[in-house]
Structure formats: C-alpha cells, structure tokens
GROMACS .gro file of C-alpha atoms in nm:
model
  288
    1UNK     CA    1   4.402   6.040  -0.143
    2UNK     CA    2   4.010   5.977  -0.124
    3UNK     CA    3   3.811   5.776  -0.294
    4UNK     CA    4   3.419   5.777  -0.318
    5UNK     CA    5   3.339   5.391  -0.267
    6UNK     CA    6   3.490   5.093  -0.305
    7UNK     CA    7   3.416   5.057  -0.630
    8UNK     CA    8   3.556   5.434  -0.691
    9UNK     CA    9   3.870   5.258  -0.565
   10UNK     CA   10   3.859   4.935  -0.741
   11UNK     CA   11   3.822   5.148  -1.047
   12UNK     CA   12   4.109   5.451  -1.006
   13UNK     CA   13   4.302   5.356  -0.730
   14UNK     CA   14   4.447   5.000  -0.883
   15UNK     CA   15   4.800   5.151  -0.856
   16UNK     CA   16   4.768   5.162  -0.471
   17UNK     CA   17   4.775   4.761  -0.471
   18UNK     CA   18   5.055   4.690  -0.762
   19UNK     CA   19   5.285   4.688  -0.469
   20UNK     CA   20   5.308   4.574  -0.126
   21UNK     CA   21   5.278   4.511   0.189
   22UNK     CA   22   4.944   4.645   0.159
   23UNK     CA   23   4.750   4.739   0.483
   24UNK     CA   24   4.387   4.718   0.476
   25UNK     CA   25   4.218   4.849   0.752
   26UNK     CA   26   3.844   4.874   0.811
   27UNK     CA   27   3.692   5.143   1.059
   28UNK     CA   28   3.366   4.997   1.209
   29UNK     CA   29   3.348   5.307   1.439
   30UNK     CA   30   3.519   5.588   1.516
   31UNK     CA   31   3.722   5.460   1.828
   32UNK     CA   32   4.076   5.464   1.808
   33UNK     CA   33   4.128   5.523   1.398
   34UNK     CA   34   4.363   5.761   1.396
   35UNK     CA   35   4.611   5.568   1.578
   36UNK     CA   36   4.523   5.220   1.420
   37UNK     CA   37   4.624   5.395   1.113
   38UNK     CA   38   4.976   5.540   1.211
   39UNK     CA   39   5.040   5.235   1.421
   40UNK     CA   40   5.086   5.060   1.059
   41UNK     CA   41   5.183   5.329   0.901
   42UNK     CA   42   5.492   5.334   1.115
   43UNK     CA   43   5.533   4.958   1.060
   44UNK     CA   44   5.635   4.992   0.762
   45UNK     CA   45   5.354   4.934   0.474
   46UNK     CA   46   5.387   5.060   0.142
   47UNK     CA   47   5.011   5.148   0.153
   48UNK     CA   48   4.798   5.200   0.436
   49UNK     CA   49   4.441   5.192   0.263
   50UNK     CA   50   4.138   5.300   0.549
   51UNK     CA   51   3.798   5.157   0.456
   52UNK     CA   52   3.604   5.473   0.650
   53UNK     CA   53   3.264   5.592   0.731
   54UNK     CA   54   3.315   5.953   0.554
   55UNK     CA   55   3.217   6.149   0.924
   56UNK     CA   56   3.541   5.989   1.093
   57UNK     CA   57   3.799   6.279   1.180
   58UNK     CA   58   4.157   6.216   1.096
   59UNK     CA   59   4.429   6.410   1.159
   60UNK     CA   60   4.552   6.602   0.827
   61UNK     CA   61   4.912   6.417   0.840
   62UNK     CA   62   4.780   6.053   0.890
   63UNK     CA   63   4.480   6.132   0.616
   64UNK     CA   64   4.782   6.231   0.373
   65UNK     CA   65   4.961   5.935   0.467
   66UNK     CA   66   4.665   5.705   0.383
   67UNK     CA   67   4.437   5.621   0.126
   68UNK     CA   68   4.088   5.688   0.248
   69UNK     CA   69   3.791   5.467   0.078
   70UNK     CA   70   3.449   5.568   0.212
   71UNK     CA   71   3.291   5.263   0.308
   72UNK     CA   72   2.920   5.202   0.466
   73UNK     CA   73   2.944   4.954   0.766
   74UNK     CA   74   2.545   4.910   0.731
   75UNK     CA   75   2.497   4.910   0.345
   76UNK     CA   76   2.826   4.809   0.170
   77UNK     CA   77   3.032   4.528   0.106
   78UNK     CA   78   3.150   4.310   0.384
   79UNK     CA   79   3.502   4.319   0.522
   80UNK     CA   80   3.616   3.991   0.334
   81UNK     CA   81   3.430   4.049   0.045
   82UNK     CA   82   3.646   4.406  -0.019
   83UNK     CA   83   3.967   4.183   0.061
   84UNK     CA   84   3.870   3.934  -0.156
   85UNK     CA   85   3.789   4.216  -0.440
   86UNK     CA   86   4.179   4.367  -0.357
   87UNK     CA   87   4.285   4.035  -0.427
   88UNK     CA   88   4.161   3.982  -0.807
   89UNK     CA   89   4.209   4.335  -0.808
   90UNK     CA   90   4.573   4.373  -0.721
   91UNK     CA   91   4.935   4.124  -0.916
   92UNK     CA   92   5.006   3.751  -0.809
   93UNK     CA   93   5.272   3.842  -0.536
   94UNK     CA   94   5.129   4.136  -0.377
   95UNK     CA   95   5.142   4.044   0.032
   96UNK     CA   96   4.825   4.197   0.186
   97UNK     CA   97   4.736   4.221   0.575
   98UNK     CA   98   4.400   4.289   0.698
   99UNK     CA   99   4.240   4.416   1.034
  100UNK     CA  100   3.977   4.656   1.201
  101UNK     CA  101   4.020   4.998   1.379
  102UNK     CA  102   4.161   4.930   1.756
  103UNK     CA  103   4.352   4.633   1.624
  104UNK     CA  104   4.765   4.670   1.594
  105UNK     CA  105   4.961   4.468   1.426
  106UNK     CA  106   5.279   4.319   1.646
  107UNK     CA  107   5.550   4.098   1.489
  108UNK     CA  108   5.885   3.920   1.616
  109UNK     CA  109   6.116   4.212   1.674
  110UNK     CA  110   5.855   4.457   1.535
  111UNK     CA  111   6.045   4.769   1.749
  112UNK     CA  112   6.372   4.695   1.538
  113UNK     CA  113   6.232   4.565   1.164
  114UNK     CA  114   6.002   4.666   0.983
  115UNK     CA  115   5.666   4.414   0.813
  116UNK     CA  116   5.861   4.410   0.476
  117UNK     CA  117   6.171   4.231   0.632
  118UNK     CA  118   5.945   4.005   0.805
  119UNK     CA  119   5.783   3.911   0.443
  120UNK     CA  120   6.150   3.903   0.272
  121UNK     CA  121   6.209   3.610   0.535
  122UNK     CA  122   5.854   3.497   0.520
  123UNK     CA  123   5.866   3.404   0.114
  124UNK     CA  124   6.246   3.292   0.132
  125UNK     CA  125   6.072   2.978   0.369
  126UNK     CA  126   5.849   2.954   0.107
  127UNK     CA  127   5.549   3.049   0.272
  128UNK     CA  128   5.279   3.279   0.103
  129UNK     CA  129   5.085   3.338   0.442
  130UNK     CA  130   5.180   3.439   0.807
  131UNK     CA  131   4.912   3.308   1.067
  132UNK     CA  132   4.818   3.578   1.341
  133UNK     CA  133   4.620   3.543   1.669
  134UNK     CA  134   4.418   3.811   1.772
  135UNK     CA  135   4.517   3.926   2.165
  136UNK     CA  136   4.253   4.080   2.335
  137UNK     CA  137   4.276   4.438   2.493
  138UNK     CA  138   4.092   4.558   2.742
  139UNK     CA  139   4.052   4.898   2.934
  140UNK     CA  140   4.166   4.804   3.277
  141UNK     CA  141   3.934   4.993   3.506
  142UNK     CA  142   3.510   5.025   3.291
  143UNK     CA  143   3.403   5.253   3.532
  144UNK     CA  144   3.695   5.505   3.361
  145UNK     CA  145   3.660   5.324   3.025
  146UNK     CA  146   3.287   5.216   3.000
  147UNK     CA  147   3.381   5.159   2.630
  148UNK     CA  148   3.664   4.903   2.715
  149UNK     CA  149   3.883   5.072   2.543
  150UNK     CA  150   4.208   5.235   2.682
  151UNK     CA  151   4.534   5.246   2.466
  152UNK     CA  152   4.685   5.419   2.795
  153UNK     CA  153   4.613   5.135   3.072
  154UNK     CA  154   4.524   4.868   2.844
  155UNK     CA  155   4.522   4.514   3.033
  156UNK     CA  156   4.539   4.146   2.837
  157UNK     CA  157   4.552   3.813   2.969
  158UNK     CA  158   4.872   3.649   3.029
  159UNK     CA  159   4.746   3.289   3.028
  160UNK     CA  160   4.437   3.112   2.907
  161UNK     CA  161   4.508   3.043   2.585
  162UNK     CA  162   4.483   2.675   2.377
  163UNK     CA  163   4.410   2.512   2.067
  164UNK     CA  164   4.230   2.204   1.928
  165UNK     CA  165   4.267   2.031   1.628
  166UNK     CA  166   4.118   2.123   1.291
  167UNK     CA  167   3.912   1.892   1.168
  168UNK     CA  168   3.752   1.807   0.817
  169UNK     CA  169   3.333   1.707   0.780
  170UNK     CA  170   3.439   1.365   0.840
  171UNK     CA  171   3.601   1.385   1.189
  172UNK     CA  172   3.964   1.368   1.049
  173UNK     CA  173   4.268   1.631   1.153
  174UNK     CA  174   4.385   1.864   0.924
  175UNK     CA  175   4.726   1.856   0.889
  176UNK     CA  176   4.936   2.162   1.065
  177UNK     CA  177   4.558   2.329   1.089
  178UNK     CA  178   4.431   2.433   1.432
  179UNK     CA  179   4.116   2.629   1.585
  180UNK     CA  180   4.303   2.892   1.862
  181UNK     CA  181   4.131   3.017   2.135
  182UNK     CA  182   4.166   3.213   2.472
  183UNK     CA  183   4.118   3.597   2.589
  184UNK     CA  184   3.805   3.712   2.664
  185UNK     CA  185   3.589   3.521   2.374
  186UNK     CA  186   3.716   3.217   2.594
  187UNK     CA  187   3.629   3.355   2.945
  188UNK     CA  188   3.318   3.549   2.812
  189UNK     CA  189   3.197   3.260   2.591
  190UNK     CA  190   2.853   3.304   2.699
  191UNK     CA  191   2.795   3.645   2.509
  192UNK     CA  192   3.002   3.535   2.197
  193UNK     CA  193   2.830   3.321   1.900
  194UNK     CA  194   3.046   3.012   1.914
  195UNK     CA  195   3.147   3.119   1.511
  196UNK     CA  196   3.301   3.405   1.666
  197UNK     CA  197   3.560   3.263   1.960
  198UNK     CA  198   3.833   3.169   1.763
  199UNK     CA  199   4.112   3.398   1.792
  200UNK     CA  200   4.363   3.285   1.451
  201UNK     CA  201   4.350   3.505   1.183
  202UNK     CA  202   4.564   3.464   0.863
  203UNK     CA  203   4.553   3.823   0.834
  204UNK     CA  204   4.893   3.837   0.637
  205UNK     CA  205   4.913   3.643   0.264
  206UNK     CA  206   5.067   3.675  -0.046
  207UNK     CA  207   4.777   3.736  -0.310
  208UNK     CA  208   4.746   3.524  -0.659
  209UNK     CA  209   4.456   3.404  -0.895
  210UNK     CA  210   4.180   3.243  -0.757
  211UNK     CA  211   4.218   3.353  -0.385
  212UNK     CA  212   3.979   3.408  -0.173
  213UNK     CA  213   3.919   3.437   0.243
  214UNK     CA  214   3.577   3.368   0.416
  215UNK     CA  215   3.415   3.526   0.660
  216UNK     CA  216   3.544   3.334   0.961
  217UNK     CA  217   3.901   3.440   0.843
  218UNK     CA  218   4.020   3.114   0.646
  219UNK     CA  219   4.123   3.102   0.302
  220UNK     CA  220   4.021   2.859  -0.031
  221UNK     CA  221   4.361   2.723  -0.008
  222UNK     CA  222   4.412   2.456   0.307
  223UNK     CA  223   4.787   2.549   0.317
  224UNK     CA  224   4.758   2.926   0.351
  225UNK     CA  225   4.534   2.794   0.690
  226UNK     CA  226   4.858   2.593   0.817
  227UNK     CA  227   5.052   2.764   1.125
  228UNK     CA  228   5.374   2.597   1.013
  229UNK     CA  229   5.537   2.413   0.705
  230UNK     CA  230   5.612   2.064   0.681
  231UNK     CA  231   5.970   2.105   0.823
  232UNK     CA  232   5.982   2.343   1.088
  233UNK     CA  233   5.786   2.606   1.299
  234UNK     CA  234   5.696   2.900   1.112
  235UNK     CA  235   5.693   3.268   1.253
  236UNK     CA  236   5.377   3.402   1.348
  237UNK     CA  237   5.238   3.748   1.473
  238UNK     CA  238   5.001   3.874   1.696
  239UNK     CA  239   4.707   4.167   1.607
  240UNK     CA  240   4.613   4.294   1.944
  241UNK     CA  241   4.267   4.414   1.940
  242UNK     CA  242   4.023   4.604   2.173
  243UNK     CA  243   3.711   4.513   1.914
  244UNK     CA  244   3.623   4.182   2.142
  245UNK     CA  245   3.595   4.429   2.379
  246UNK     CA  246   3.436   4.710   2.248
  247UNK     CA  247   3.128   4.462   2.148
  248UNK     CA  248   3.103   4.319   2.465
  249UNK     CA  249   3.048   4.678   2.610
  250UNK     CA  250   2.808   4.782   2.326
  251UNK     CA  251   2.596   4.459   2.310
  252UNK     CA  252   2.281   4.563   2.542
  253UNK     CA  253   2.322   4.129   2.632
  254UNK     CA  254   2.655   4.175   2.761
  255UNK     CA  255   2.731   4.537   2.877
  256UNK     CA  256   2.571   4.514   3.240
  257UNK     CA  257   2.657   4.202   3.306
  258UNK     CA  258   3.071   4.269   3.281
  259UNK     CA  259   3.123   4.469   3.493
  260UNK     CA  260   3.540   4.461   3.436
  261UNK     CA  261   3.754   4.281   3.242
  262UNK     CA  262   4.036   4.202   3.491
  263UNK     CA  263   4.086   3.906   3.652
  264UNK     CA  264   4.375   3.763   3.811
  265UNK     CA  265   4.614   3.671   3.469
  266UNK     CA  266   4.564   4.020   3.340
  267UNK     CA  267   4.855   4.216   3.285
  268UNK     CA  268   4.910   4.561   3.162
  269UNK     CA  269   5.024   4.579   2.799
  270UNK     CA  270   5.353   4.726   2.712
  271UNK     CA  271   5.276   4.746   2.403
  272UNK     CA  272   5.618   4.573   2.324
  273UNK     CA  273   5.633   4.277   2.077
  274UNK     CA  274   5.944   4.107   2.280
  275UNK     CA  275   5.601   4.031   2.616
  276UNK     CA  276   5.445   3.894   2.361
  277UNK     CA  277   5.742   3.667   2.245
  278UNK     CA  278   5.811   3.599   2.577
  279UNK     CA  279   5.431   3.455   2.695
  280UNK     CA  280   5.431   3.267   2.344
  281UNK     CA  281   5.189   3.448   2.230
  282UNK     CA  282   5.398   3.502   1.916
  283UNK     CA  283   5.712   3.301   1.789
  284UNK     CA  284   6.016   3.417   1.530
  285UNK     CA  285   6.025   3.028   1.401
  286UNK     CA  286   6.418   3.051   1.230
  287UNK     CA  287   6.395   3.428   1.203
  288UNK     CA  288   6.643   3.522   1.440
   0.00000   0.00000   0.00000
C-alpha cells in the first residue's frame, strides 16, 4: 500500500500501527532498499512501513509486502520526528523498531526466532525497550566499492569497541546508562561531528503516552536509555549498518582521504547473528 506523505499516512494508514512489531525504515538514498526491506520483512514484523523518496525502485513482491510512505529527505519531517508522530499516533503497547536503508537488524538467535519472540521475552522481564548498537559495515576492497558499500564482501571490525559512563549536567553517572562507541566513527573520528560517534541506539521500544526519542537516539524516559534492569543483564541486539560508511565516502572532507576501510581487526561478515554473539557484540541476557 502507498501513501502520499506522512501525513497521508498519519491520516489513513492508522491501522498499520494498532499492532506490532512495527518496522520503520527510512530510505535516505537509494542504496541497498530493497534488501533492507526484506531483510525485516523476513524477521518477522507485522508491518514493514518504508519512509521513501517516490523515484526509489522496488521490486513488485517486497513493495506489496510493505507499506510505502513517500517521504522528502530534503523538505520533510526528520527521522525522529515521524517516529515520534507513530508513537502518539499508534496504542500504549505497540513495540516499534527504527533504522535507515543499509542497516539490518540482528538479534540473539535471529536465524532460528523470529523479533516477536524476542519481544514476548523482552516484556515478560519487564522491559519496554531493547538497546541496540549499531556495527559498522564496510565494502572490503573501495577501489571495487567506491561507495563502501558491499552486502557480498562486507568487512566489520572485530575489536575496538568501549563504553564510558553516562553522565548527567552535573558530572554524576547515570545509573545502568552508557555512551558506546567503536567501528569506524571511533577510528575515523576526525571526519565525524563528535554528536555523531556514538554507536547505541534504542531502536526497539514499546510505545505509550507521552513518548518521545531525540535526535541523538535517546528517549524522554531515563529507563528506556538503560542497557540492563536493576537485577540482571538484559538482551540486546545489534543493527549492522553500511550508512557510517556510505557518508564517509560521500562527504567531499572524507572521501579522498580513506582510501579503505580495512585494517588489521576487520573481518568479513557472515552475516550470522551467533559472530556477533560470539565477539560480544550482542548478548541473549536469560534468553536462552
């Protein structure tokens, strides 16, 4: 189904968000839609709604699959701002997860169950939100890919990664908060704003009144921010993403001075959750 704008949606497509999981996905370009799209599709979302720029081809069977929103980059609403408009829009108790085009979603035993069993779990722990942290992919050879972007030798880094406490305007720590780092916003810092280098991303929460995420990915309430309860390690999930890449390539600042990605902790992706699990990059908390 298509729907003029976002307000077209917002206005006739409310039934699309009275149930979830809910998948909203935002095309910035045209790179790699198609399979950002069916990659969730297959993981088991109820809806799979594509914020699109209306000149992106998609395949006839993934375009009936999804709901298609046109959606100006340039001139509309901001990513966050659309969530937070799905939010009021949609029931208290609708689980949401958002992410770009050339970002897939990977969870603790993602190749045997499917996002709804991980949100049955997920709300039987009480928790409304599931922290992710945002991999970067990378093509592993630019003079192939000058785009950075290769889903068929795509390369990430293995090691790298760390995390500093959260703290509040007067110095303090925030409890079970922390700012994540690592990939290439850590080993590229130079070309990325510092607002930009933090790679956690609650990009999977339960909605309700009054909700509402920023645009540096944290929410209104402190505990949706939190990576664990009070009692015992949560799960968390892992979006990897080629967009770090894909600006770093497109940026006129950045593109000719990278000339490749690799260095000596990159690894080819196997686009498996269980290498993920086992670097750490993800854990199943008491999901087992």
């Amino acid at each position: 189904m298509n729907y003029a704008s976002v307000d077209d949606f917002l206005r006739k497509g409310k039934a699309h968000l009275a149930k979830g999981p809910v998948a909203l996905i935002f095309a910035e370009d045209a790179v790699a839609v198609e399979e950002t799209l069916a990659h969730h599709l297959a993981a088991g979302f109820r809806e799979v709604i594509a914020f699109i720029a209306a000149d992106v081809e998609i395949g006839p069977a993934t375009r009936s699959a999804s709901v298609c929103v046109a959606w100006d980059l340039v001139a509309g609403p901001a990513a966050h701002e659309i969530v937070n408009r799905c939010i009021k829009a949609a029931p208290s108790s609708v689980w949401f997860y958002y992410c770009f085009n050339a970002e897939f979603l990977f969870f603790p035993f993602s190749e045997t169950r499917n996002v709804a069993e991980m949100i049955t779990f997920t709300t039987e722990e009480r928790r409304d939100s599931i922290l992710t942290f945002v991999v970067d992919l990378y093509a592993d050879d630019l003079e192939r890919h000058p785009s950075g972007v290769s889903l068929e030798d795509a390369m990430f880094d293995r090691t790298g990664y760390y995390a500093l406490a959260r703290t509040d305007r007067w110095g303090n720590p925030i409890d079970r908060q922390m700012d994540f780092f690592g990939g290439l916003r850590w080993r590229l810092e130079e070309h990325v704003p510092k607002t930009r280098r933090r790679i956690d991303r609650v990009a999977l929460f339960k909605a309700r009144s009054g909700l509402k995420v920023s645009e540096d990915h944290t929410f209104n309430d402190p505990e949706y921010n939190t990576y664990a309860c009070p009692w015992h390690h949560s799960m968390t999930a892992a979006i990897c993403s080629f967009r770090t890449a894909k600006a770093l390539k497109r940026n006129p600042g950045s593109t000719f001075e990278i000339n490749s990605f690799r260095w000596h902790n990159s690894v080819k992706f196997d686009w498996k959750a269980r290498q993920l699990m086992d670097l750490g990059l993800m854990e199943p908390g008491q999901w087992f």
